[in-house]
Short mmCIF file of C-alpha atoms in Angstrom, two decimals:
data_model
loop_
_atom_site.label_atom_id
_atom_site.label_comp_id
_atom_site.label_asym_id
_atom_site.label_seq_id
_atom_site.Cartn_x
_atom_site.Cartn_y
_atom_site.Cartn_z
CA MET A 1 -84.34 -187.30 167.69
CA ILE A 2 -88.03 -188.38 167.38
CA ILE A 3 -88.33 -190.95 164.50
CA ASP A 4 -91.89 -191.98 163.19
CA SER A 5 -91.19 -195.50 162.13
CA HIS A 6 -94.01 -195.95 159.90
CA ALA A 7 -96.06 -193.50 157.69
CA HIS A 8 -97.26 -193.24 154.23
CA VAL A 9 -97.22 -190.08 151.96
CA VAL A 10 -99.73 -187.49 152.63
CA LEU A 11 -100.64 -184.93 150.14
CA PRO A 12 -99.72 -182.29 149.67
CA ILE A 13 -96.21 -183.09 151.24
CA GLU A 14 -96.28 -179.73 152.97
CA LYS A 15 -99.14 -180.81 155.07
CA HIS A 16 -97.01 -184.00 156.01
CA ILE A 17 -94.15 -181.85 157.12
CA LYS A 18 -96.49 -179.43 159.09
CA MET A 19 -97.89 -182.57 160.68
CA MET A 20 -94.47 -183.76 161.59
CA ASP A 21 -93.45 -180.04 163.36
CA GLU A 22 -96.59 -180.13 165.28
CA SER A 23 -96.06 -183.62 166.63
CA GLY A 24 -92.51 -182.78 167.50
CA ILE A 25 -91.22 -185.55 164.86
CA ASP A 26 -87.83 -184.92 163.51
CA LYS A 27 -87.77 -187.69 160.85
CA THR A 28 -90.18 -190.05 159.27
CA VAL A 29 -89.87 -193.44 157.69
CA LEU A 30 -91.96 -193.14 154.61
CA PHE A 31 -93.68 -195.64 152.73
CA SER A 32 -95.57 -195.46 149.44
CA THR A 33 -99.43 -195.71 149.29
CA LEU A 34 -101.90 -196.20 146.66
CA VAL A 35 -104.72 -194.68 149.03
CA HIS A 36 -105.07 -191.02 149.76
CA PRO A 37 -108.12 -190.77 152.10
CA GLU A 38 -106.78 -187.29 153.33
CA LYS A 39 -107.77 -186.04 149.75
CA SER A 40 -111.42 -186.90 150.23
CA SER A 41 -114.00 -184.21 150.51
CA ASN A 42 -117.11 -186.25 151.75
CA VAL A 43 -117.79 -189.62 153.42
CA LYS A 44 -118.52 -191.32 149.93
CA GLU A 45 -115.04 -190.47 148.77
CA PHE A 46 -113.41 -191.44 151.92
CA THR A 47 -115.13 -194.90 151.84
CA THR A 48 -113.90 -195.49 148.33
CA GLU A 49 -110.39 -194.80 149.34
CA MET A 50 -110.89 -197.08 152.38
CA ASN A 51 -112.15 -199.99 150.21
CA LYS A 52 -109.11 -199.74 148.03
CA LEU A 53 -106.94 -199.89 151.16
CA ASN A 54 -108.87 -203.36 152.37
CA GLN A 55 -108.25 -204.72 148.77
CA ILE A 56 -104.40 -203.66 149.02
CA LEU A 57 -104.21 -205.17 152.58
CA ASN A 58 -105.34 -208.47 151.20
CA ASN A 59 -102.88 -208.19 148.28
CA GLU A 60 -105.74 -208.02 145.69
CA VAL A 61 -104.45 -204.95 143.88
CA ASN A 62 -101.13 -204.97 142.66
CA PRO A 63 -100.96 -202.70 139.51
CA ILE A 64 -97.30 -201.97 138.25
CA GLN A 65 -97.95 -198.62 136.92
CA ALA A 66 -100.00 -197.24 140.29
CA ARG A 67 -97.23 -198.78 142.20
CA LEU A 68 -94.62 -196.73 140.02
CA ASN A 69 -96.61 -193.83 140.70
CA ALA A 70 -96.73 -194.25 144.44
CA LEU A 71 -93.14 -194.47 144.46
CA GLU A 72 -92.56 -191.22 142.48
CA GLU A 73 -94.63 -189.64 145.40
CA VAL A 74 -92.12 -190.77 147.98
CA SER A 75 -89.10 -189.97 145.72
CA GLY A 76 -90.34 -186.53 145.35
CA ALA A 77 -90.83 -186.08 149.13
CA LEU A 78 -87.55 -187.45 149.51
CA LYS A 79 -86.09 -184.77 147.21
CA GLN A 80 -87.96 -182.10 148.68
CA TYR A 81 -87.13 -182.79 152.20
CA PRO A 82 -84.13 -185.32 152.51
CA ASN A 83 -83.41 -184.30 155.98
CA ARG A 84 -86.78 -185.07 157.16
CA PHE A 85 -87.72 -188.25 155.23
CA VAL A 86 -86.25 -191.78 154.96
CA GLY A 87 -87.92 -193.71 152.16
CA PHE A 88 -88.86 -197.42 151.86
CA GLY A 89 -89.88 -198.76 148.41
CA SER A 90 -92.15 -201.62 147.59
CA VAL A 91 -91.44 -204.22 144.79
CA PRO A 92 -93.79 -206.76 142.97
CA LEU A 93 -94.36 -210.16 144.58
CA SER A 94 -94.56 -211.96 141.33
CA TYR A 95 -90.92 -213.05 140.61
CA SER A 96 -88.85 -216.00 141.35
CA PRO A 97 -85.53 -216.31 143.56
CA GLY A 98 -82.67 -215.00 141.31
CA ASP A 99 -84.97 -213.15 138.64
CA VAL A 100 -82.94 -210.35 137.25
CA THR A 101 -85.78 -208.18 136.81
CA LEU A 102 -86.50 -208.04 140.57
CA ASN A 103 -82.68 -207.28 141.04
CA ASP A 104 -82.90 -204.46 138.70
CA TRP A 105 -86.14 -203.28 140.45
CA VAL A 106 -84.29 -203.10 143.73
CA GLU A 107 -81.15 -201.61 142.05
CA LYS A 108 -83.46 -198.62 140.77
CA LEU A 109 -84.87 -198.32 144.32
CA VAL A 110 -81.94 -198.18 146.09
CA LYS A 111 -79.51 -196.01 143.89
CA GLY A 112 -82.17 -194.15 141.53
CA GLN A 113 -84.54 -193.34 144.34
CA LYS A 114 -82.49 -193.34 147.47
CA MET A 115 -84.50 -195.72 149.43
CA LYS A 116 -83.07 -197.38 152.53
CA GLY A 117 -85.23 -200.49 152.65
CA LEU A 118 -88.13 -202.62 151.27
CA GLY A 119 -91.71 -202.26 152.30
CA GLU A 120 -94.21 -201.90 153.31
CA PHE A 121 -95.42 -205.42 152.39
CA THR A 122 -99.06 -206.45 152.84
CA LEU A 123 -100.21 -210.01 152.01
CA SER A 124 -103.37 -212.39 152.48
CA PRO A 125 -103.20 -215.42 154.50
CA GLY A 126 -100.99 -218.16 152.69
CA GLN A 127 -98.97 -215.70 150.90
CA ILE A 128 -95.96 -215.23 152.88
CA PRO A 129 -93.90 -217.41 150.63
CA LEU A 130 -94.08 -214.78 147.90
CA LEU A 131 -91.73 -212.80 149.86
CA GLU A 132 -88.74 -215.17 149.75
CA PRO A 133 -87.38 -213.89 146.31
CA VAL A 134 -87.60 -210.35 147.91
CA PHE A 135 -85.52 -211.74 150.78
CA LYS A 136 -83.20 -213.20 148.44
CA ALA A 137 -82.50 -209.96 146.63
CA ALA A 138 -82.31 -208.04 149.94
CA SER A 139 -79.69 -210.63 151.02
CA ASP A 140 -77.82 -210.34 147.90
CA TYR A 141 -77.84 -206.64 147.55
CA THR A 142 -76.78 -205.07 150.80
CA SER A 143 -78.65 -206.61 153.64
CA LEU A 144 -81.60 -204.29 153.16
CA PRO A 145 -84.34 -204.24 155.90
CA ILE A 146 -87.70 -205.52 155.10
CA TRP A 147 -90.85 -204.32 156.59
CA VAL A 148 -93.90 -206.57 156.59
CA HIS A 149 -97.33 -205.91 157.77
CA THR A 150 -98.15 -208.41 160.37
CA PHE A 151 -101.62 -207.14 161.57
CA HIS A 152 -104.92 -208.43 160.05
CA PRO A 153 -105.43 -210.19 157.64
CA LEU A 154 -102.33 -212.20 158.56
CA ASN A 155 -102.74 -214.88 161.09
CA LEU A 156 -100.18 -216.65 163.61
CA LYS A 157 -99.35 -219.50 160.87
CA ASP A 158 -98.26 -216.52 158.49
CA ILE A 159 -96.01 -214.85 161.07
CA GLN A 160 -94.49 -218.09 161.99
CA GLU A 161 -93.78 -218.67 158.28
CA LEU A 162 -92.02 -214.91 158.39
CA PHE A 163 -90.19 -215.83 161.14
CA LEU A 164 -88.63 -218.94 159.38
CA LEU A 165 -87.85 -216.60 156.51
CA THR A 166 -86.08 -214.32 158.94
CA GLN A 167 -83.87 -217.30 160.41
CA LYS A 168 -83.30 -218.34 156.83
CA TYR A 169 -81.82 -214.79 155.87
CA GLU A 170 -79.97 -213.86 158.76
CA ASN A 171 -78.42 -211.23 157.23
CA VAL A 172 -81.49 -209.17 156.52
CA PRO A 173 -83.18 -207.00 159.01
CA VAL A 174 -86.82 -207.91 159.29
CA ILE A 175 -89.47 -205.36 160.81
CA TYR A 176 -92.63 -207.04 162.00
CA GLY A 177 -95.07 -204.20 161.28
CA HIS A 178 -97.78 -203.65 163.89
CA MET A 179 -96.19 -206.09 166.36
CA GLY A 180 -98.02 -209.05 165.08
CA GLY A 181 -101.59 -207.45 165.69
CA ILE A 182 -103.77 -209.82 167.76
CA HIS A 183 -100.73 -212.23 167.88
CA TRP A 184 -98.43 -209.78 169.47
CA LEU A 185 -97.34 -211.88 172.65
CA GLN A 186 -96.75 -214.91 170.53
CA THR A 187 -94.68 -212.66 168.13
CA ILE A 188 -92.72 -211.22 170.87
CA GLU A 189 -91.94 -214.64 172.29
CA MET A 190 -90.91 -215.78 168.98
CA ILE A 191 -88.46 -213.23 168.09
CA LYS A 192 -87.17 -211.88 170.99
CA ASP A 193 -83.85 -213.44 170.81
CA THR A 194 -83.53 -213.35 166.95
CA LYS A 195 -80.72 -210.61 166.23
CA ASN A 196 -82.34 -209.64 162.81
CA ALA A 197 -85.88 -209.26 163.82
CA TYR A 198 -87.48 -206.03 165.02
CA LEU A 199 -90.75 -205.10 166.26
CA ASP A 200 -92.79 -202.25 165.05
CA ILE A 201 -95.38 -200.56 167.71
CA SER A 202 -97.25 -198.64 165.20
CA ALA A 203 -101.27 -199.36 165.38
CA PHE A 204 -100.28 -201.66 168.49
CA TYR A 205 -103.32 -203.76 169.02
CA THR A 206 -103.55 -203.28 172.79
CA THR A 207 -104.52 -199.57 173.64
#
């Protein structure tokens, strides 16, 4: 079985399935997205969508309703093609440890929308501590895996802070998205002996 471990919803969903079939991919781990550059019909529209992506990667945009809409897109894809997609759901990063609302959100994602993990989380430098409530909720629930974007704009200090959370919540599988970006060598060295740490090689920095 060939698994694409990192993709975002492509609209229409049938187009995504066609792309998978053409690439020989049996199953895709699907993340939500607030950006749809594939719907652009000209360069201006494409640039507008990509500017939204830069804001999201810096955690500058976190609209709750837009996030709910994006989750509905993932949920719809899972319902249409349950044998082709595995869903990961994102949660807001504004809660405190033990917040009932965050636990309710996770419960809705897992049971109501059949998600298998949490992510993709994109943060700005210095924001890794915002993930601790998510780690706590994942640990308390069923050791849900967490997928974190570790390419730009995160720096090595941020990845080191993520590693400390990985060690603290050792029952939570943590996926280091994009292999640490330009810090891929240090990331490999850091996590290679940590049983609950995993490397994602999508968008790998060195071609």
